[in-house]
Short mmCIF file of N, CA and C in Angstrom, two decimals:
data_model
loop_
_atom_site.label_atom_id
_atom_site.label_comp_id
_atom_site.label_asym_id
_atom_site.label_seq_id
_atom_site.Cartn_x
_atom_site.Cartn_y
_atom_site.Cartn_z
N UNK A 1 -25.59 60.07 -6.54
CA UNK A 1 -25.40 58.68 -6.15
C UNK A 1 -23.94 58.28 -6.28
N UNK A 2 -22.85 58.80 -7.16
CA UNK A 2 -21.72 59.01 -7.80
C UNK A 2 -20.76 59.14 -6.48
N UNK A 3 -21.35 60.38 -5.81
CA UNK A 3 -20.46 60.99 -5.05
C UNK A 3 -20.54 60.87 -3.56
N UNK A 4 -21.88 60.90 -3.16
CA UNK A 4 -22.20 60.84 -1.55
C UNK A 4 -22.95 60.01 -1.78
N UNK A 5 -22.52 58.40 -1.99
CA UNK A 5 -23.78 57.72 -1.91
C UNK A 5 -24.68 57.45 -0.37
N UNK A 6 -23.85 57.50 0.76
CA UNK A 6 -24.80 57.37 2.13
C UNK A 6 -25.96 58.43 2.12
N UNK A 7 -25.75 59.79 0.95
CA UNK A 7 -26.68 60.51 1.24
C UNK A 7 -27.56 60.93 0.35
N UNK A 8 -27.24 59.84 -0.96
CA UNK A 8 -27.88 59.83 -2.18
C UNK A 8 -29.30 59.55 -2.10
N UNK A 9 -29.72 58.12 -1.44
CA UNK A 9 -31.13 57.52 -1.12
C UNK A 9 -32.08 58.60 -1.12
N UNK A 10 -32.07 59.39 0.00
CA UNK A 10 -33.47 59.86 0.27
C UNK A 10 -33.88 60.96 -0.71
N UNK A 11 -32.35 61.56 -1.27
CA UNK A 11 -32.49 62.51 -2.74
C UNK A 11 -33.48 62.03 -3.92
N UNK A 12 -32.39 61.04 -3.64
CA UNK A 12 -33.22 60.02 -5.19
C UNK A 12 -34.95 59.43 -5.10
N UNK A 13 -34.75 59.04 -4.24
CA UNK A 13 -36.91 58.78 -3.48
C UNK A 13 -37.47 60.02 -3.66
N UNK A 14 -36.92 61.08 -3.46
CA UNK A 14 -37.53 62.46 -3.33
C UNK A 14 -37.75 62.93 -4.58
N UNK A 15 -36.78 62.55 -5.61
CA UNK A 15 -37.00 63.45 -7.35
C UNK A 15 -37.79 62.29 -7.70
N UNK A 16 -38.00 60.94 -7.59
CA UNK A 16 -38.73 60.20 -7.99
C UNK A 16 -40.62 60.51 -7.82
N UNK A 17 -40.76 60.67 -6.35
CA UNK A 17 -41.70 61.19 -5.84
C UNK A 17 -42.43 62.27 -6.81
N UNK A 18 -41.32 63.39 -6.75
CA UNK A 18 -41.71 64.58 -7.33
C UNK A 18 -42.25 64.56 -8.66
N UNK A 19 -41.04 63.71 -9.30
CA UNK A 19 -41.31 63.50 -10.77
C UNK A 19 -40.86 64.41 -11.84
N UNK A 20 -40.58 63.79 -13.14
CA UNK A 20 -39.98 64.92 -14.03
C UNK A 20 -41.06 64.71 -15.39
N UNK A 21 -40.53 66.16 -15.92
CA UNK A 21 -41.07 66.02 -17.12
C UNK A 21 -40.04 64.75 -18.38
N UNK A 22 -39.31 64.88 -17.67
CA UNK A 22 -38.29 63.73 -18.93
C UNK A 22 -38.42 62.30 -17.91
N UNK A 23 -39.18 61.23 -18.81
CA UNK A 23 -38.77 59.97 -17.87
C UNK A 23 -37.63 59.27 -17.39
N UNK A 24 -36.85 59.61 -18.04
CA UNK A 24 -35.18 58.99 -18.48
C UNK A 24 -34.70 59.36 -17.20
N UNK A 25 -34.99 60.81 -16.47
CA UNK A 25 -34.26 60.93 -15.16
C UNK A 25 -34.85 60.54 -14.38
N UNK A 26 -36.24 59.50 -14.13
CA UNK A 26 -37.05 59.11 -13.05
C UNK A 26 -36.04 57.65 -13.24
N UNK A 27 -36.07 57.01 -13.97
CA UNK A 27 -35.50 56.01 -14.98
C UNK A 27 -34.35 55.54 -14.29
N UNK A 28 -33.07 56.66 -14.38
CA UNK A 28 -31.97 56.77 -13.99
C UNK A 28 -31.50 57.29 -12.34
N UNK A 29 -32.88 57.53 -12.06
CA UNK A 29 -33.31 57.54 -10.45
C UNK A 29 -33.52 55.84 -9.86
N UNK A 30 -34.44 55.51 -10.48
CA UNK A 30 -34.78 54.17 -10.52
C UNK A 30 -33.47 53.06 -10.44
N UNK A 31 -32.34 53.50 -11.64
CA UNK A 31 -31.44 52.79 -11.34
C UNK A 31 -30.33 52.98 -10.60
N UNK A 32 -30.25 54.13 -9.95
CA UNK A 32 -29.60 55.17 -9.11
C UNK A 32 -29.56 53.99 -7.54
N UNK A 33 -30.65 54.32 -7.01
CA UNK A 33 -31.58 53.38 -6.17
C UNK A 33 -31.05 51.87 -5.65
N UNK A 34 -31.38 51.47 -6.77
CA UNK A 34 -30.94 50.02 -6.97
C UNK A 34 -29.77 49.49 -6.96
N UNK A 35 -29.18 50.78 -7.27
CA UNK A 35 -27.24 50.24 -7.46
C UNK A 35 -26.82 50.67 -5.72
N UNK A 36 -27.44 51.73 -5.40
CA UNK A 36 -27.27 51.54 -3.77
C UNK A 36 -27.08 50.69 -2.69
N UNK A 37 -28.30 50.18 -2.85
CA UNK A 37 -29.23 49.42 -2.07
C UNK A 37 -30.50 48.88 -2.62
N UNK A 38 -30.58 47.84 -3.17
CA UNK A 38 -31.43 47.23 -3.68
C UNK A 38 -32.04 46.42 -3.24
N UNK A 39 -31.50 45.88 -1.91
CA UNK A 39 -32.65 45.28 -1.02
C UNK A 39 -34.18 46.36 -0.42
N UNK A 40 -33.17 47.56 -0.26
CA UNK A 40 -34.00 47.95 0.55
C UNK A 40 -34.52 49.27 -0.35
N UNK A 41 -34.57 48.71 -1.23
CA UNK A 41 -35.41 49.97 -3.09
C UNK A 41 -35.99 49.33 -3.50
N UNK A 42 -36.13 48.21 -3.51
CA UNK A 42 -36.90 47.06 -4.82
C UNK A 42 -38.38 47.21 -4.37
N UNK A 43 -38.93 47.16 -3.27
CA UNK A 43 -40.11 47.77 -3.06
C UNK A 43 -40.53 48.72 -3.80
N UNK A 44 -39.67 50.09 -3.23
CA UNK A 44 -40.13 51.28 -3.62
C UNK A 44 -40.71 51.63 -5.29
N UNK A 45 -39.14 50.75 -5.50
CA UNK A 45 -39.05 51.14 -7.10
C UNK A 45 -40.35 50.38 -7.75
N UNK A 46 -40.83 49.17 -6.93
CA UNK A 46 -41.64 48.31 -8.15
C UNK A 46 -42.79 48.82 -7.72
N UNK A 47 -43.35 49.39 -7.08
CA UNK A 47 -44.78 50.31 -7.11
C UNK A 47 -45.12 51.30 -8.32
N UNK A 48 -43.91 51.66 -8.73
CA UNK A 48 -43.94 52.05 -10.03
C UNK A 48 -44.31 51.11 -11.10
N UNK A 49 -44.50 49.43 -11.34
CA UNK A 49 -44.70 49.08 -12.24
C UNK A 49 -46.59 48.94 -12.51
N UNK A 50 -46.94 49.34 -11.66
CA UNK A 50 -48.14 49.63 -11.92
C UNK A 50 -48.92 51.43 -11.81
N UNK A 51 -47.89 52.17 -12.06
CA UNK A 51 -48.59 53.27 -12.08
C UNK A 51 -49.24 53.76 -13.42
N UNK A 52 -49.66 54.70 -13.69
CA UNK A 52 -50.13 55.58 -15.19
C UNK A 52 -49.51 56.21 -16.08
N UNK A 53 -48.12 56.18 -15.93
CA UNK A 53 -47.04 56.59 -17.01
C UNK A 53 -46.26 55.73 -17.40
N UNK A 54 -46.88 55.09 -18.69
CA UNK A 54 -45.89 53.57 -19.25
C UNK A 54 -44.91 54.06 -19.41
N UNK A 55 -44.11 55.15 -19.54
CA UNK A 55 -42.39 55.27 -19.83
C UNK A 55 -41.85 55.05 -18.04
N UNK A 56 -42.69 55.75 -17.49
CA UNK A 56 -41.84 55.62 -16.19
C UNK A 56 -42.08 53.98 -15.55
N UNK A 57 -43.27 53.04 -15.87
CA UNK A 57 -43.19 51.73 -15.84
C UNK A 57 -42.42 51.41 -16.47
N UNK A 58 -42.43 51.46 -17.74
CA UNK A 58 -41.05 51.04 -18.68
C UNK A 58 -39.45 50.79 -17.93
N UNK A 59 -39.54 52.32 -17.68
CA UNK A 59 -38.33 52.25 -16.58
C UNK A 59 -37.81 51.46 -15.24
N UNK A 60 -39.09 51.61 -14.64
CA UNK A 60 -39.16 50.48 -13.14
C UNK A 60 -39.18 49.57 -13.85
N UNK A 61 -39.46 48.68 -14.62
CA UNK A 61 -39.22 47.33 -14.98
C UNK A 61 -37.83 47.11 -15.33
N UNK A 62 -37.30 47.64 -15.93
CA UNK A 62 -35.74 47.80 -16.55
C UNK A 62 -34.74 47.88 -15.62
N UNK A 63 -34.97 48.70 -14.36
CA UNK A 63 -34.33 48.87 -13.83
C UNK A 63 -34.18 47.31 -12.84
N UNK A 64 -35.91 47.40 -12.67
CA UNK A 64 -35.44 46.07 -11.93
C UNK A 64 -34.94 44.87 -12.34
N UNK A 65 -35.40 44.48 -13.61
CA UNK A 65 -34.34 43.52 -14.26
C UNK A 65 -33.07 43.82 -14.40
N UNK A 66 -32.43 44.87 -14.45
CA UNK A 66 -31.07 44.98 -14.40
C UNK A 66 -30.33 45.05 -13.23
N UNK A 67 -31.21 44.98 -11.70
CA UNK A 67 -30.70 44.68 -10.79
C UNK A 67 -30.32 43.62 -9.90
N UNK A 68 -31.35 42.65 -10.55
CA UNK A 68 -30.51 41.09 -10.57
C UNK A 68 -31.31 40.28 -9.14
N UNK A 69 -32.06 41.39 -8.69
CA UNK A 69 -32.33 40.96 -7.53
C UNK A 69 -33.80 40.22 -7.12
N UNK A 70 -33.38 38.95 -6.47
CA UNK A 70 -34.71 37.84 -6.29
C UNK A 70 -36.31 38.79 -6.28
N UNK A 71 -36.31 39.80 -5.01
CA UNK A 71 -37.10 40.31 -4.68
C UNK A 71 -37.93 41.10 -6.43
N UNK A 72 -36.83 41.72 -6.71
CA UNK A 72 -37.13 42.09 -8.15
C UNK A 72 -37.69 41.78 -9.46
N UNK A 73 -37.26 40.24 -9.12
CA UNK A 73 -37.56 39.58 -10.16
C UNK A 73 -39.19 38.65 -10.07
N UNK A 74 -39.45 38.76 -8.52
CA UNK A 74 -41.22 38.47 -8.01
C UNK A 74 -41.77 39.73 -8.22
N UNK A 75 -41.85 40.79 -8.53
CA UNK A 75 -42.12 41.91 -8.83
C UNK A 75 -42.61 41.95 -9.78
N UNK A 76 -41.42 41.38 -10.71
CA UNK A 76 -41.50 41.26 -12.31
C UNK A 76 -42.86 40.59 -12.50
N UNK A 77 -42.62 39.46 -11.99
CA UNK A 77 -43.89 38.04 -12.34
C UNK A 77 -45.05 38.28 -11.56
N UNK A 78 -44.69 39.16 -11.11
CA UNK A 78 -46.53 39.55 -10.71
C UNK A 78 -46.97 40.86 -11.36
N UNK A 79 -45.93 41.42 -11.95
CA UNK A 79 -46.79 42.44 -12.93
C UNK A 79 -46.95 41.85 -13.96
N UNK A 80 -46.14 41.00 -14.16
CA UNK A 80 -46.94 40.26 -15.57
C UNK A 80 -48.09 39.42 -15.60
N UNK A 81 -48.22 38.67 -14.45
CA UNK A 81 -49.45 38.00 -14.29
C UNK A 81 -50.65 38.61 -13.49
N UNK A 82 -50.84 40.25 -14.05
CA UNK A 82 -51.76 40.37 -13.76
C UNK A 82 -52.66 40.72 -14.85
N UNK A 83 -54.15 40.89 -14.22
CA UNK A 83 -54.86 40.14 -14.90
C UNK A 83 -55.11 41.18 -16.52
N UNK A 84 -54.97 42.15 -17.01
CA UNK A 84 -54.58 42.95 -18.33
C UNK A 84 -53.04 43.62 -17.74
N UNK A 85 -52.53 43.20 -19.28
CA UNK A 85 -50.89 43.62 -19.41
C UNK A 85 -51.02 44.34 -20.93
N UNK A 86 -50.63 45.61 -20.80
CA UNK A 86 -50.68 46.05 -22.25
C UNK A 86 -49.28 45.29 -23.06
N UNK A 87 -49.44 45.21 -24.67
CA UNK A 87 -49.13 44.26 -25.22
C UNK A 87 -47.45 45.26 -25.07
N UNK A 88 -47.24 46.16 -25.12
CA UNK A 88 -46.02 46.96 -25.39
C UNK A 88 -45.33 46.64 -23.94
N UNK A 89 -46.32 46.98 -22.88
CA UNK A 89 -45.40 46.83 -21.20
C UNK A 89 -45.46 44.99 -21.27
N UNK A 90 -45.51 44.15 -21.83
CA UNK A 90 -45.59 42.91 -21.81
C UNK A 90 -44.44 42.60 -22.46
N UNK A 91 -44.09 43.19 -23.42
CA UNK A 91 -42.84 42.94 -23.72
C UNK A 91 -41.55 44.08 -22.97
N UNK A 92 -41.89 44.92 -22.30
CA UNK A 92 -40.81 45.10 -21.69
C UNK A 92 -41.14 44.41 -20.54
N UNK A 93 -41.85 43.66 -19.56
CA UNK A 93 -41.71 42.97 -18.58
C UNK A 93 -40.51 41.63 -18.99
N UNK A 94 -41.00 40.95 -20.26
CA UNK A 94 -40.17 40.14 -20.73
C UNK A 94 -38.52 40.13 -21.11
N UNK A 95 -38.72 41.66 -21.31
CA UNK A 95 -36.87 42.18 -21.74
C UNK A 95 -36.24 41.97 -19.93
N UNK A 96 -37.24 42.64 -18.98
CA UNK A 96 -36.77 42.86 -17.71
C UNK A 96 -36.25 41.81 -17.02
N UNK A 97 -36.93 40.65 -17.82
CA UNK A 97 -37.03 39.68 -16.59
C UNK A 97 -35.77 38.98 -17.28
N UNK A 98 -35.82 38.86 -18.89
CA UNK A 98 -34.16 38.66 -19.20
C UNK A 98 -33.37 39.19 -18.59
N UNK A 99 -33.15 40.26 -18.63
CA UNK A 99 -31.94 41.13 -18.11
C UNK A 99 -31.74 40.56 -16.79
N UNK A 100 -32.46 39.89 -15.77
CA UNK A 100 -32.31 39.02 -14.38
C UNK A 100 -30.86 38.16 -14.72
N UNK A 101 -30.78 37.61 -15.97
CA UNK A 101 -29.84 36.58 -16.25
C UNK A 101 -29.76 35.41 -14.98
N UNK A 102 -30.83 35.15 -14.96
CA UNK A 102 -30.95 33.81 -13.78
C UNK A 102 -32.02 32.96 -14.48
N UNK A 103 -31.54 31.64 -13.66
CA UNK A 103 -31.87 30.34 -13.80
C UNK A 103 -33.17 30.30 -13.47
N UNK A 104 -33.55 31.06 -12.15
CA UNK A 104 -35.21 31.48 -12.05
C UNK A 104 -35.90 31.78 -13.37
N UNK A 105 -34.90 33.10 -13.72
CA UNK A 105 -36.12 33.89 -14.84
C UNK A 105 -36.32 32.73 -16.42
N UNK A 106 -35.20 32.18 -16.68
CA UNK A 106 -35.07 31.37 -17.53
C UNK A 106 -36.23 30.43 -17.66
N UNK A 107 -36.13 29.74 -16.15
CA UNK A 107 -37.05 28.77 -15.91
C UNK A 107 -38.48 29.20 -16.82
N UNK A 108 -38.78 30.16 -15.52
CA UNK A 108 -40.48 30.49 -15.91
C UNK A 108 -40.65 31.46 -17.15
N UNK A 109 -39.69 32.08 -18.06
CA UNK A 109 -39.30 31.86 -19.40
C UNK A 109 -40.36 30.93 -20.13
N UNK A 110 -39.44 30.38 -19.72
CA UNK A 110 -39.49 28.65 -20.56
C UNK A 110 -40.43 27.82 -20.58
N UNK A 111 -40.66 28.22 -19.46
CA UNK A 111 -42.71 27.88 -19.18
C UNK A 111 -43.69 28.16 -19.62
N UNK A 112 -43.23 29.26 -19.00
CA UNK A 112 -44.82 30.34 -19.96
C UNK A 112 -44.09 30.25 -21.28
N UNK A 113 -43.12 30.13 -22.14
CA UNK A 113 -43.04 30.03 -23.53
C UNK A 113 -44.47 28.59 -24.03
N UNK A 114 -44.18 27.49 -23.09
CA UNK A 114 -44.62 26.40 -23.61
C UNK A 114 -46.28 26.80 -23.61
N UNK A 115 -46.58 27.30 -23.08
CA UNK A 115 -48.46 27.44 -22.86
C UNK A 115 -48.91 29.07 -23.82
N UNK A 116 -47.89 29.70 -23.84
CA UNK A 116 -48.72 31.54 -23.75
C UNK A 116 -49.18 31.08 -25.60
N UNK A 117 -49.86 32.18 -25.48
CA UNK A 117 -50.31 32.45 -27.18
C UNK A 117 -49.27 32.68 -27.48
N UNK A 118 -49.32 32.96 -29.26
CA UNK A 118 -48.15 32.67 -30.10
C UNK A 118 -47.67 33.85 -29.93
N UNK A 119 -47.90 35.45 -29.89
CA UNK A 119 -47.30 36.65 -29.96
C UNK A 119 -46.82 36.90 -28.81
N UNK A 120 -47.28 36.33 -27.45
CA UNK A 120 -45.95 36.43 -26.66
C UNK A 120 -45.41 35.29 -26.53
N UNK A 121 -44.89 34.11 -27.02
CA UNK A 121 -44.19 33.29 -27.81
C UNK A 121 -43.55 34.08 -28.18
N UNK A 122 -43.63 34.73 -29.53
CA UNK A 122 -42.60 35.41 -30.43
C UNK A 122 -41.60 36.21 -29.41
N UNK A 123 -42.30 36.84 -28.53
CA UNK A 123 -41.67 38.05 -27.69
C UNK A 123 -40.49 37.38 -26.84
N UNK A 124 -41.07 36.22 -26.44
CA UNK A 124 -40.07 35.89 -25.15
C UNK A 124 -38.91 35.20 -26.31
N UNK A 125 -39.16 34.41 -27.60
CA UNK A 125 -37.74 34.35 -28.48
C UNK A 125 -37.24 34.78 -28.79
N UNK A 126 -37.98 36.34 -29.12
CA UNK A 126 -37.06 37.39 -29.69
C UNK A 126 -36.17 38.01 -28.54
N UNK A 127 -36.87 38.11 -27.14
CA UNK A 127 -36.10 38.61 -26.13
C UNK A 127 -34.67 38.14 -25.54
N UNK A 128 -34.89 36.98 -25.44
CA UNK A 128 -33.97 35.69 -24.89
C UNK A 128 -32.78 35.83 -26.00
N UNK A 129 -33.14 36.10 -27.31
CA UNK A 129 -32.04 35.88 -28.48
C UNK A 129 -31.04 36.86 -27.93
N UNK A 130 -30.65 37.40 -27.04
CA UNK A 130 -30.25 38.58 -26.52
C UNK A 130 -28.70 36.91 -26.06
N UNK A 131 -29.05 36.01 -25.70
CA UNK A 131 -27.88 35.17 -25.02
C UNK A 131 -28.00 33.64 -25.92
N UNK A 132 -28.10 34.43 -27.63
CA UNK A 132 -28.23 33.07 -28.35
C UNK A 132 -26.81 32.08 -28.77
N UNK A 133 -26.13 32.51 -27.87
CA UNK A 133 -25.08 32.06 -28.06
C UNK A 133 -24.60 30.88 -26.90
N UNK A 134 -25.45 31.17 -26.01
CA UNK A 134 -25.53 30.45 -24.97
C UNK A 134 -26.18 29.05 -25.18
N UNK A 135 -25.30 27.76 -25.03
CA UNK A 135 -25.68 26.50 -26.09
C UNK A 135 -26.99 26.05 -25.35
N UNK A 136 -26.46 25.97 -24.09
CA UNK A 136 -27.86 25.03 -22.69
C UNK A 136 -29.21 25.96 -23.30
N UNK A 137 -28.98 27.34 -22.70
CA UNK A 137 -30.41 27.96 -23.22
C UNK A 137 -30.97 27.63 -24.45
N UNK A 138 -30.17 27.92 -25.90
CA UNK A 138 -30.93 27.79 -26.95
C UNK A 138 -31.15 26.44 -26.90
N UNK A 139 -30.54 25.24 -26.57
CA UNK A 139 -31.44 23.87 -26.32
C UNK A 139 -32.92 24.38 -25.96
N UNK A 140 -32.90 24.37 -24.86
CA UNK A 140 -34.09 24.22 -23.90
C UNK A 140 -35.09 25.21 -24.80
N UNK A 141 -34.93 26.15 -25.40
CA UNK A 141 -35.55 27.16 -25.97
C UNK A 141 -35.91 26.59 -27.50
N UNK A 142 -35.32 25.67 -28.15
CA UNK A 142 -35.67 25.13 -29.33
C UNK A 142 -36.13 23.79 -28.79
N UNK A 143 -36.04 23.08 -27.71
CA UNK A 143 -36.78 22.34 -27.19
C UNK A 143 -38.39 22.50 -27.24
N UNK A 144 -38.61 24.02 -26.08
CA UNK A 144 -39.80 24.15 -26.21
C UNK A 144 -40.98 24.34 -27.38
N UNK A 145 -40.23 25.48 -28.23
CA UNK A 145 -40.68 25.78 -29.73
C UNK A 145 -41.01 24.57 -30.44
N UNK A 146 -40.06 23.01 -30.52
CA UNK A 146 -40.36 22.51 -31.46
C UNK A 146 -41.85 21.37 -30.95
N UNK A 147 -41.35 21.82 -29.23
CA UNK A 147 -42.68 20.71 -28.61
C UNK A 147 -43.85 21.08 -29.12
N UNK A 148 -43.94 22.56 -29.47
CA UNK A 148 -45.38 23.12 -29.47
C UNK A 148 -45.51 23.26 -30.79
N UNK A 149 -44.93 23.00 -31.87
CA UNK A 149 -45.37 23.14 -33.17
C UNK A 149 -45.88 23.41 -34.06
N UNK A 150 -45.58 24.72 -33.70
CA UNK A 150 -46.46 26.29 -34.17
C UNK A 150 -45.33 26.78 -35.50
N UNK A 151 -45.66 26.88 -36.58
CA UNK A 151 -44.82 27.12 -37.49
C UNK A 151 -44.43 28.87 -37.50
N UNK A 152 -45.34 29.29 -37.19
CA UNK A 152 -44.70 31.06 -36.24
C UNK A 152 -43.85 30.97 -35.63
N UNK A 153 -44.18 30.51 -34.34
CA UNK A 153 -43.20 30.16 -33.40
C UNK A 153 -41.24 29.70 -33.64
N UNK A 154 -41.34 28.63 -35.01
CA UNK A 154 -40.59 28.48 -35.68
C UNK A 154 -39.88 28.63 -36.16
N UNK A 155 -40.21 29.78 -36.89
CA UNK A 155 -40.12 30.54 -38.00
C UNK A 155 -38.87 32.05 -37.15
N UNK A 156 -39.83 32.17 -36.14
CA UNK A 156 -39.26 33.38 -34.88
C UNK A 156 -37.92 33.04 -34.86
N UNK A 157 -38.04 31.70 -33.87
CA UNK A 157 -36.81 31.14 -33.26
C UNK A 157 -35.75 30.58 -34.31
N UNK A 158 -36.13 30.43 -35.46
CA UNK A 158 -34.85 30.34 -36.94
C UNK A 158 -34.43 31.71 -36.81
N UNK A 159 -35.00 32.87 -36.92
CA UNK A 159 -34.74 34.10 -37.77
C UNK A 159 -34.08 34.97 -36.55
N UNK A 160 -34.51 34.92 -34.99
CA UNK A 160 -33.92 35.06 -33.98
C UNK A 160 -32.76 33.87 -33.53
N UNK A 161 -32.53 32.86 -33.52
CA UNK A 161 -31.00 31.99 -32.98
C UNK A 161 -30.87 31.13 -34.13
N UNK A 162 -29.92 31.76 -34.81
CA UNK A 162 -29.49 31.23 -36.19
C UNK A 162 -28.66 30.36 -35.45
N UNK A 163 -28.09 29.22 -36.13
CA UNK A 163 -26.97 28.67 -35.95
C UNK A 163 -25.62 29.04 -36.25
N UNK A 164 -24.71 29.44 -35.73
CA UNK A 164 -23.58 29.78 -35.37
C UNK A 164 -22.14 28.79 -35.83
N UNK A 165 -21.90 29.02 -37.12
CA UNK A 165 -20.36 27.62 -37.02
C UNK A 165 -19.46 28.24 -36.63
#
């Protein structure tokens, strides 16, 4: 992808296809892909977030959150809202959809923070603490926590976005 990228694509679809015994290079295929052409991968790649090898889902999720891209990030939110999410790929959907660093992903963040049960509560505070430095977000994010007044919840978001002098 480094070197010939016009002729990288169909390489990279092809070892993906094939598959490895190490996930890390399906992974790094995945993000191979995306750094190309990511309009026209984000498909490919997110068919992977529902296949039978959670490392290589692991990966398609990651990748697509780190590619920033709209299409990617509806990908995201529909593998999460479907209807069983194992509790481990639930929190990497949540890391993924951080890594978007958009106002979208924030949003519906911030949403589903206000309604979900408390343990993915915890997940999406602990995830987000990733930009606790960021003043607007941790508002809106100690906004939501204190609306819902869950002393877990609380407790998370103290021990994840300390205050900063």
């Amino acid at each position: 992808a480094c070197v010939q990228a016009d002729r990288a694509e169909p390489v990279l679809r092809l070892k993906v296809l094939m598959g490895d015994t190490e996930p890390e290079v399906t992974g790094e295929c995945f993000s191979a892909l995306l750094s190309l052409d990511a309009e026209e991968t984000t498909k490919f790649v997110a068919r992977y977030l529902h296949g039978e090898n959670a490392d290589v889902r692991n990966y398609a999720a990651l990748a697509l959150g780190e590619s920033r891209e709209p299409e990617a990030l509806n990908a995201l939110l529909s593998a999460f809202e479907q209807p069983y999410v194992e509790r481990d790929f639930r929190r990497i959907l949540i890391r993924a959809i951080t890594l978007q660093r958009k106002d979208e992903a924030f949003d519906w963040l911030s949403q589903l923070l206000s309604r979900t049960d408390i343990a993915t509560g915890r997940m999406i505070v602990e995830e987000l603490a990733v930009y606790r430095e960021n003043a607007k977000l941790r508002q809106r994010i100690e906004e939501v926590v204190d609306a819902r007044g869950e002393r877990t919840l609380s407790s998370t978001f103290l021990d994840y976005w300390p205050h900063f002098e």
